[in-house]
Tab-separated table of N, CA, C and O in Angstrom:
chain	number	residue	atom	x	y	z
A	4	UNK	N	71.187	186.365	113.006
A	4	UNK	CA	70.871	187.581	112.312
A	4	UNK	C	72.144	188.091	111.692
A	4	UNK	O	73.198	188.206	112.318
A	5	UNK	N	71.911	188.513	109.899
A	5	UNK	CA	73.053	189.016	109.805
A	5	UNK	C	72.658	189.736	109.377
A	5	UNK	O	71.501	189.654	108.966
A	6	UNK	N	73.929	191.637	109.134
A	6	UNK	CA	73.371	192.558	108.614
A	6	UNK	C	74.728	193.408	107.179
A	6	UNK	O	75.951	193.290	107.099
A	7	UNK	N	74.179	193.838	106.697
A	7	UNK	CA	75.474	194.602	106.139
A	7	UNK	C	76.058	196.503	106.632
A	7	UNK	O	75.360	197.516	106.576
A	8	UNK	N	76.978	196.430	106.911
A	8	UNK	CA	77.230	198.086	107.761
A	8	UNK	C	78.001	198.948	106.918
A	8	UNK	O	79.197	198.790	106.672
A	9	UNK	N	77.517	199.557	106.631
A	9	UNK	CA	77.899	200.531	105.174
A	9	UNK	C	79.164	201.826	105.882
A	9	UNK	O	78.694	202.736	106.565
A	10	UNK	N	80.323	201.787	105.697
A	10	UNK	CA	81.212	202.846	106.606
A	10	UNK	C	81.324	203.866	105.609
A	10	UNK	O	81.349	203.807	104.379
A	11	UNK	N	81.384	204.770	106.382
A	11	UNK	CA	81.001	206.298	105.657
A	11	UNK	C	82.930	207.327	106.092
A	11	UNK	O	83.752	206.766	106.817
A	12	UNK	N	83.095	208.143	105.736
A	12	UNK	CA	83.888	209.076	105.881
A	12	UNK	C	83.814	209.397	107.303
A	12	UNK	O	82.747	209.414	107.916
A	13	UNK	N	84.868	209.632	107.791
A	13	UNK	CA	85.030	209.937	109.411
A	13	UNK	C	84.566	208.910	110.245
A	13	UNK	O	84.343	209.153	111.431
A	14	UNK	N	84.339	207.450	109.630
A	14	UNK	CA	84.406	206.732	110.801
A	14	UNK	C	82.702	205.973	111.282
A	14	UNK	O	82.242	204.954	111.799
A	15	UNK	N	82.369	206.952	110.840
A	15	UNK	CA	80.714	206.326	110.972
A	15	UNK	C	80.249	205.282	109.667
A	15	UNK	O	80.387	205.212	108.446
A	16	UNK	N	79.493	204.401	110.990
A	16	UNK	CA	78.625	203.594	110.141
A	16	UNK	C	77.624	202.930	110.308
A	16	UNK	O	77.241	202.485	111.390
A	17	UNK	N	77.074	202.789	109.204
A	17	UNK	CA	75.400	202.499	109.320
A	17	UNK	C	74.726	201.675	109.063
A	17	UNK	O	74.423	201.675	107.869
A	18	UNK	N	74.217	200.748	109.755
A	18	UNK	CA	73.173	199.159	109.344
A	18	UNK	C	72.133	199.798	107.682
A	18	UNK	O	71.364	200.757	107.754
A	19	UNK	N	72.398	198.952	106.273
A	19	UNK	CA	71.723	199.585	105.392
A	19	UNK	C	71.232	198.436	105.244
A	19	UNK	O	71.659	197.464	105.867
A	20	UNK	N	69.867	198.358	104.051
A	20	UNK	CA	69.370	197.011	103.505
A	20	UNK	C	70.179	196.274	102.755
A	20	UNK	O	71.060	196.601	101.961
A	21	UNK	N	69.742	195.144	103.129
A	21	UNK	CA	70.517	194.172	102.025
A	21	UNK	C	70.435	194.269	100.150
A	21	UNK	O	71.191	193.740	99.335
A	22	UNK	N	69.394	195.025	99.945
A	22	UNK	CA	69.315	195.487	98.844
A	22	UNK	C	69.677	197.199	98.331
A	22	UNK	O	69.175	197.900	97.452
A	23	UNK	N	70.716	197.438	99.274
A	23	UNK	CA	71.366	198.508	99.143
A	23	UNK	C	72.314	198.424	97.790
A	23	UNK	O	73.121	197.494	97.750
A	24	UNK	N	72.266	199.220	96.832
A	24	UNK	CA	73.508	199.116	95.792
A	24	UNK	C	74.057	200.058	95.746
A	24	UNK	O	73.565	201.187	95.753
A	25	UNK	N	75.729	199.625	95.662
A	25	UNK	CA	76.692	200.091	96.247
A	25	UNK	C	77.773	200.381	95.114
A	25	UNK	O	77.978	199.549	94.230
A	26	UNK	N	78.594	201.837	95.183
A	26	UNK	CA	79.482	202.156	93.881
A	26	UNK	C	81.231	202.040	94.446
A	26	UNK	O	81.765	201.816	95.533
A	27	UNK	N	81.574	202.244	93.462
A	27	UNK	CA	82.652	202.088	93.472
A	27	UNK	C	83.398	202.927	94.207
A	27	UNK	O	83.380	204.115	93.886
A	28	UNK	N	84.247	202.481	95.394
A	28	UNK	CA	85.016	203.289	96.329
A	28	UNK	C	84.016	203.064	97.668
A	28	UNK	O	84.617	203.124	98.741
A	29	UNK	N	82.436	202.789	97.747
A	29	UNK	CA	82.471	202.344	98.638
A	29	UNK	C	82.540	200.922	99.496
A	29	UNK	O	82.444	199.810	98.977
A	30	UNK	N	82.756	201.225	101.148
A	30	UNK	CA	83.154	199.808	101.743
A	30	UNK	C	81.541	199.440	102.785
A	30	UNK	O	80.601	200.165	103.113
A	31	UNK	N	81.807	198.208	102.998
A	31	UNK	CA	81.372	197.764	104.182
A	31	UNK	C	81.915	196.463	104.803
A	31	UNK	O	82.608	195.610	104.250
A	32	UNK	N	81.457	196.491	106.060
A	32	UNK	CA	81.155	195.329	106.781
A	32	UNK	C	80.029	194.342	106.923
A	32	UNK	O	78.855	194.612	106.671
A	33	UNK	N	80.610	192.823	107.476
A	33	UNK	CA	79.025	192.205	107.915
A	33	UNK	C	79.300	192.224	109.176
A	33	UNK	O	80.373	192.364	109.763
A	34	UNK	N	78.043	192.043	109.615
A	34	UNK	CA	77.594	191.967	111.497
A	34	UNK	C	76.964	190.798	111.594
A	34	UNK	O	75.839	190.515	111.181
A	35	UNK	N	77.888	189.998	112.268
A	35	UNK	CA	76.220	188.535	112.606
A	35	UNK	C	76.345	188.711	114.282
A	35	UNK	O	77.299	189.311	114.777
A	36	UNK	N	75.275	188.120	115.086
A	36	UNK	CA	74.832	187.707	115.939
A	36	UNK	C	73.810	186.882	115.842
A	36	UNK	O	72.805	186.963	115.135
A	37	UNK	N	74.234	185.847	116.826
A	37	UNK	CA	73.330	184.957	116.797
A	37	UNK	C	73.067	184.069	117.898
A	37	UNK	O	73.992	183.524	118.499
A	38	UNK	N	71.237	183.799	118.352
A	38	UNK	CA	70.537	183.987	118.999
A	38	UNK	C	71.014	182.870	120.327
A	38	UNK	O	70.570	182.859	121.475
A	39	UNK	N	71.828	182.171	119.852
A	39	UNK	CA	72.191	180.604	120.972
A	39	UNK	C	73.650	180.546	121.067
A	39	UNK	O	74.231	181.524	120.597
A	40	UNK	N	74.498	179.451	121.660
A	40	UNK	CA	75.508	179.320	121.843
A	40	UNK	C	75.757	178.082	120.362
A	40	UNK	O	74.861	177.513	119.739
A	41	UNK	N	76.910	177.998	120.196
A	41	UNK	CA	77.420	177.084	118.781
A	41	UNK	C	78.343	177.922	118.167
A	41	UNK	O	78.564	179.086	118.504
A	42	UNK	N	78.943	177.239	117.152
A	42	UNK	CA	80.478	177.018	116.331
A	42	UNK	C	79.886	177.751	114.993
A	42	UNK	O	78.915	177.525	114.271
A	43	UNK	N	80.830	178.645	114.999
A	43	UNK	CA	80.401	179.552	113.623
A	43	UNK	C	81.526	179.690	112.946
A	43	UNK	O	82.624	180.074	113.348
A	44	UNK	N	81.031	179.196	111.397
A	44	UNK	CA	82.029	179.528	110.079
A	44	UNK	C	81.434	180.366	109.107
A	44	UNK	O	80.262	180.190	108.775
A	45	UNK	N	82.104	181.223	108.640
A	45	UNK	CA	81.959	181.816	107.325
A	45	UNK	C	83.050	182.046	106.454
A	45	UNK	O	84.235	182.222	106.737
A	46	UNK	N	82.505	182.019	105.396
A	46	UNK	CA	83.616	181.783	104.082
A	46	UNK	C	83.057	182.807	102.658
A	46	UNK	O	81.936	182.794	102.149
A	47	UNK	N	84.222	183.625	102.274
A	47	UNK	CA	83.556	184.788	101.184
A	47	UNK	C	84.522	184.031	100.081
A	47	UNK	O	85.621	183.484	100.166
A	48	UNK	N	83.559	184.268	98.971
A	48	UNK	CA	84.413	183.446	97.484
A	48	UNK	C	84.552	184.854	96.900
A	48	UNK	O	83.580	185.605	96.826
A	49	UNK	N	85.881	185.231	96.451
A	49	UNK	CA	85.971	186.407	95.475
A	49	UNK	C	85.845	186.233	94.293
A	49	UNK	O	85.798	185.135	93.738
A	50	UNK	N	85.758	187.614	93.631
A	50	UNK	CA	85.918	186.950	92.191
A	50	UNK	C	86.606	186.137	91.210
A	50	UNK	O	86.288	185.765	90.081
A	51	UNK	N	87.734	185.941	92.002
A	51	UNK	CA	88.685	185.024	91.304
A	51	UNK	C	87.824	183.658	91.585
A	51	UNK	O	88.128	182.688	90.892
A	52	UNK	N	86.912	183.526	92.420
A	52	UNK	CA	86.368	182.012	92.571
A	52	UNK	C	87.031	181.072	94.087
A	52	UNK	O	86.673	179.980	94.528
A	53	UNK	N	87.979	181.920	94.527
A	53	UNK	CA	88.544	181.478	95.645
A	53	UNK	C	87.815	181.901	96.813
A	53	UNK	O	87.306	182.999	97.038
A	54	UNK	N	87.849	180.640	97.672
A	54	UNK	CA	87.259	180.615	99.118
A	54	UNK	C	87.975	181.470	100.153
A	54	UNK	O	89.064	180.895	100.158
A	55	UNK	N	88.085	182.444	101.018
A	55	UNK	CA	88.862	182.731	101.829
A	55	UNK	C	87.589	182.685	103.560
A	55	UNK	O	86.481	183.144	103.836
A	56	UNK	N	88.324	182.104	104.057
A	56	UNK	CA	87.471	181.854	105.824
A	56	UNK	C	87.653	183.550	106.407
A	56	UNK	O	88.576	184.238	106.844
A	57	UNK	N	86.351	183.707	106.151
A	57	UNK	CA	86.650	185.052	107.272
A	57	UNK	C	86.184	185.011	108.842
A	57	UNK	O	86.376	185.900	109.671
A	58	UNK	N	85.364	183.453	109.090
A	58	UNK	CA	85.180	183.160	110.437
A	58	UNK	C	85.108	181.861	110.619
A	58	UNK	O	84.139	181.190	110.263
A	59	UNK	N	86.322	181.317	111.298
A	59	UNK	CA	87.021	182.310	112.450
A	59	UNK	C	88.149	182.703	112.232
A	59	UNK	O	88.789	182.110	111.364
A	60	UNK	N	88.848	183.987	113.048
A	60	UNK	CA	89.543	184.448	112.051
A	60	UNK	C	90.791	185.351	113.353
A	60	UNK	O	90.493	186.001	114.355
A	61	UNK	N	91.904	185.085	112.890
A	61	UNK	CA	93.258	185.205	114.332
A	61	UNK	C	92.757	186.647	115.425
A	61	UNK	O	92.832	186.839	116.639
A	62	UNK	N	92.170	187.571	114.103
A	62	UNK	CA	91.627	188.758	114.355
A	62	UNK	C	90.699	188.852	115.929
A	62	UNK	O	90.839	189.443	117.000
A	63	UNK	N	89.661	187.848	115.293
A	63	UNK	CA	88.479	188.209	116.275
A	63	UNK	C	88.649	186.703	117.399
A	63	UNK	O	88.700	185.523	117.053
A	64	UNK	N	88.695	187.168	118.515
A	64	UNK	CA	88.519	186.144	119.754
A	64	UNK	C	89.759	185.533	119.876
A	64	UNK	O	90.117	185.166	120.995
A	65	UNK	N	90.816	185.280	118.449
A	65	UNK	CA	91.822	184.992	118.816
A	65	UNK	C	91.817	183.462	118.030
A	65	UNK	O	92.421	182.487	118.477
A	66	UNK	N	90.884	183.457	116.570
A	66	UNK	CA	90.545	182.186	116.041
A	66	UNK	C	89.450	181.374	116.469
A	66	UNK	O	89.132	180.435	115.739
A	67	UNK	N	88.720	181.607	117.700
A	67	UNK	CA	87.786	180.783	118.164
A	67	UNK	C	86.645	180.672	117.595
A	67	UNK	O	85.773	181.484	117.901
A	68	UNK	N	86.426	179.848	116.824
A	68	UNK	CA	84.620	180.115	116.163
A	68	UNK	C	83.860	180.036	117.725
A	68	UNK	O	83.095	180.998	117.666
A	69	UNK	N	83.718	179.568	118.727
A	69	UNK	CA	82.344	179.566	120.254
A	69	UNK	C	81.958	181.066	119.727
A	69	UNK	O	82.631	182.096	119.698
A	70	UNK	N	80.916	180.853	119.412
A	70	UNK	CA	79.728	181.997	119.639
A	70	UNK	C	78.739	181.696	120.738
A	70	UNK	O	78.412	180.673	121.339
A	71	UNK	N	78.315	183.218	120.785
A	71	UNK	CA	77.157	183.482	122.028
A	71	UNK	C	76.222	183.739	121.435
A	71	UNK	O	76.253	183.754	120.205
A	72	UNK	N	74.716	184.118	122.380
A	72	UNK	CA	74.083	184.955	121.721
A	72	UNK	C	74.547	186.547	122.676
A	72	UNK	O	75.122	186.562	123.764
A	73	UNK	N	74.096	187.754	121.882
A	73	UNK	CA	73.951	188.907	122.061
A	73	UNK	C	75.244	189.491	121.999
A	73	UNK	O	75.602	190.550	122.513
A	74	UNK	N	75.932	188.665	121.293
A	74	UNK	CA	77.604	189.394	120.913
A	74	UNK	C	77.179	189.244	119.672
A	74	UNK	O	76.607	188.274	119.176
A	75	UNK	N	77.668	190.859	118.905
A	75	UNK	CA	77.719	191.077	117.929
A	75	UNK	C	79.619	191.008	117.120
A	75	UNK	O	80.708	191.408	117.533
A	76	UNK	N	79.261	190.429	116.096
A	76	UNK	CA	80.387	189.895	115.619
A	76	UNK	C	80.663	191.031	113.997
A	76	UNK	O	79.694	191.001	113.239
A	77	UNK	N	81.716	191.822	113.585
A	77	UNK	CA	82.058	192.793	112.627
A	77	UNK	C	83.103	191.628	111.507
A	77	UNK	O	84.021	190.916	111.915
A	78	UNK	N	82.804	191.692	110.628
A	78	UNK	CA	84.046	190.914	109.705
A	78	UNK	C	83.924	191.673	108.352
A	78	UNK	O	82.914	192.282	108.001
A	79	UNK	N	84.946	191.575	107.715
A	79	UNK	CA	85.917	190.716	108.108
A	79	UNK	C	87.037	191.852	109.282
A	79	UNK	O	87.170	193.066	109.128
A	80	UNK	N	87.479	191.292	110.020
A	80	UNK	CA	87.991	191.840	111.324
A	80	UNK	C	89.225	192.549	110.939
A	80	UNK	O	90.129	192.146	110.207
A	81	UNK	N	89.085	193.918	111.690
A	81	UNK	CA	90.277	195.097	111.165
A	81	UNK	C	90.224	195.013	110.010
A	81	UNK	O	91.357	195.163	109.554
A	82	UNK	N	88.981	194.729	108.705
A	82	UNK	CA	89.352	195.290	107.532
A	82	UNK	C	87.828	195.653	106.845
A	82	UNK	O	86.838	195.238	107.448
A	83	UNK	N	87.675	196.301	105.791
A	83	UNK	CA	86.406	196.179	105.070
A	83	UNK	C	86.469	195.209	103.908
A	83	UNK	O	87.350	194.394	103.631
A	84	UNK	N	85.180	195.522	103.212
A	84	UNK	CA	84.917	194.947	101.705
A	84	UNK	C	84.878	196.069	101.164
A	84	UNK	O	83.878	196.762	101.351
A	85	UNK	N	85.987	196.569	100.323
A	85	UNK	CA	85.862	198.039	99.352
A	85	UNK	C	85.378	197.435	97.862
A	85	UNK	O	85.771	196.437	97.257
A	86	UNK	N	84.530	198.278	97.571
A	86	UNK	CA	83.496	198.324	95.615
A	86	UNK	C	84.658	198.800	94.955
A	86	UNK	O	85.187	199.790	95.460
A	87	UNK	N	85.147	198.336	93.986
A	87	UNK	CA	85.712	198.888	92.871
A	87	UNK	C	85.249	198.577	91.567
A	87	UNK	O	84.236	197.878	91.605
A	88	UNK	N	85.575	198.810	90.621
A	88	UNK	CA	84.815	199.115	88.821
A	88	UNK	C	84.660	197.568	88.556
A	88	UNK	O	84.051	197.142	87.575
A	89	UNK	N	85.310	196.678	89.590
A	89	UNK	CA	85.515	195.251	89.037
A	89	UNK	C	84.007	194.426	89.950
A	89	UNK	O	83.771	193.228	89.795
C-alpha cells in the first residue's frame, strides 16, 4: 500500500488522494507499507530525467531495503517533495 501525505504548516499531516492537485510551495511525502516480508526499492526520476534511489536510503533503517509488514515507511527520509512553478 502506498499513500501520498500532504504536510501542512505547524507540522501536521494528512493522508490526501492520489488525485489531489497540488500548488506551488506545497510539500509532501510518500508512505508505503507493505503487507509481507521482502526487499524494497524505489526510485523518483526528476525533471531533469535523472533517477535518484530514495529506497533504500542511509536515512531510514540505516540503508537496509528488509521490509516488514505493518511498518510504515515515510520518504523520502528527513526530507519532503516541495511544488514549485516548475
Amino acid at each position: 500500500r502506498w499513500s501520498i501525505v500532504q504536510n501542512f504548516p505547524g507540522g501536521a499531516k494528512k493522508e490526501v488522494p492520489a488525485t489531489t492537485e497540488f500548488k506551488s510551495g506545497d510539500s509532501i511525502n510518500v508512505r508505503v507499507e507493505v503487507n509481507d516480508f521482502g526487499y524494497l526499492y524505489i526510485f523518483a526520476r526528476g525533471s531533469s530525467g535523472k533517477w535518484t534511489p530514495l529506497f533504500p536510503s542511509p536515512d531510514i533503517a540505516g540503508g537496509d531495503n528488509r521490509v516488514g509488514p505493518g511498518v510504515q515507511y515515510l520518504m523520502p527520509a528527513g526530507y519532503v517533495f516541495k511544488f514549485d512553478n516548475n
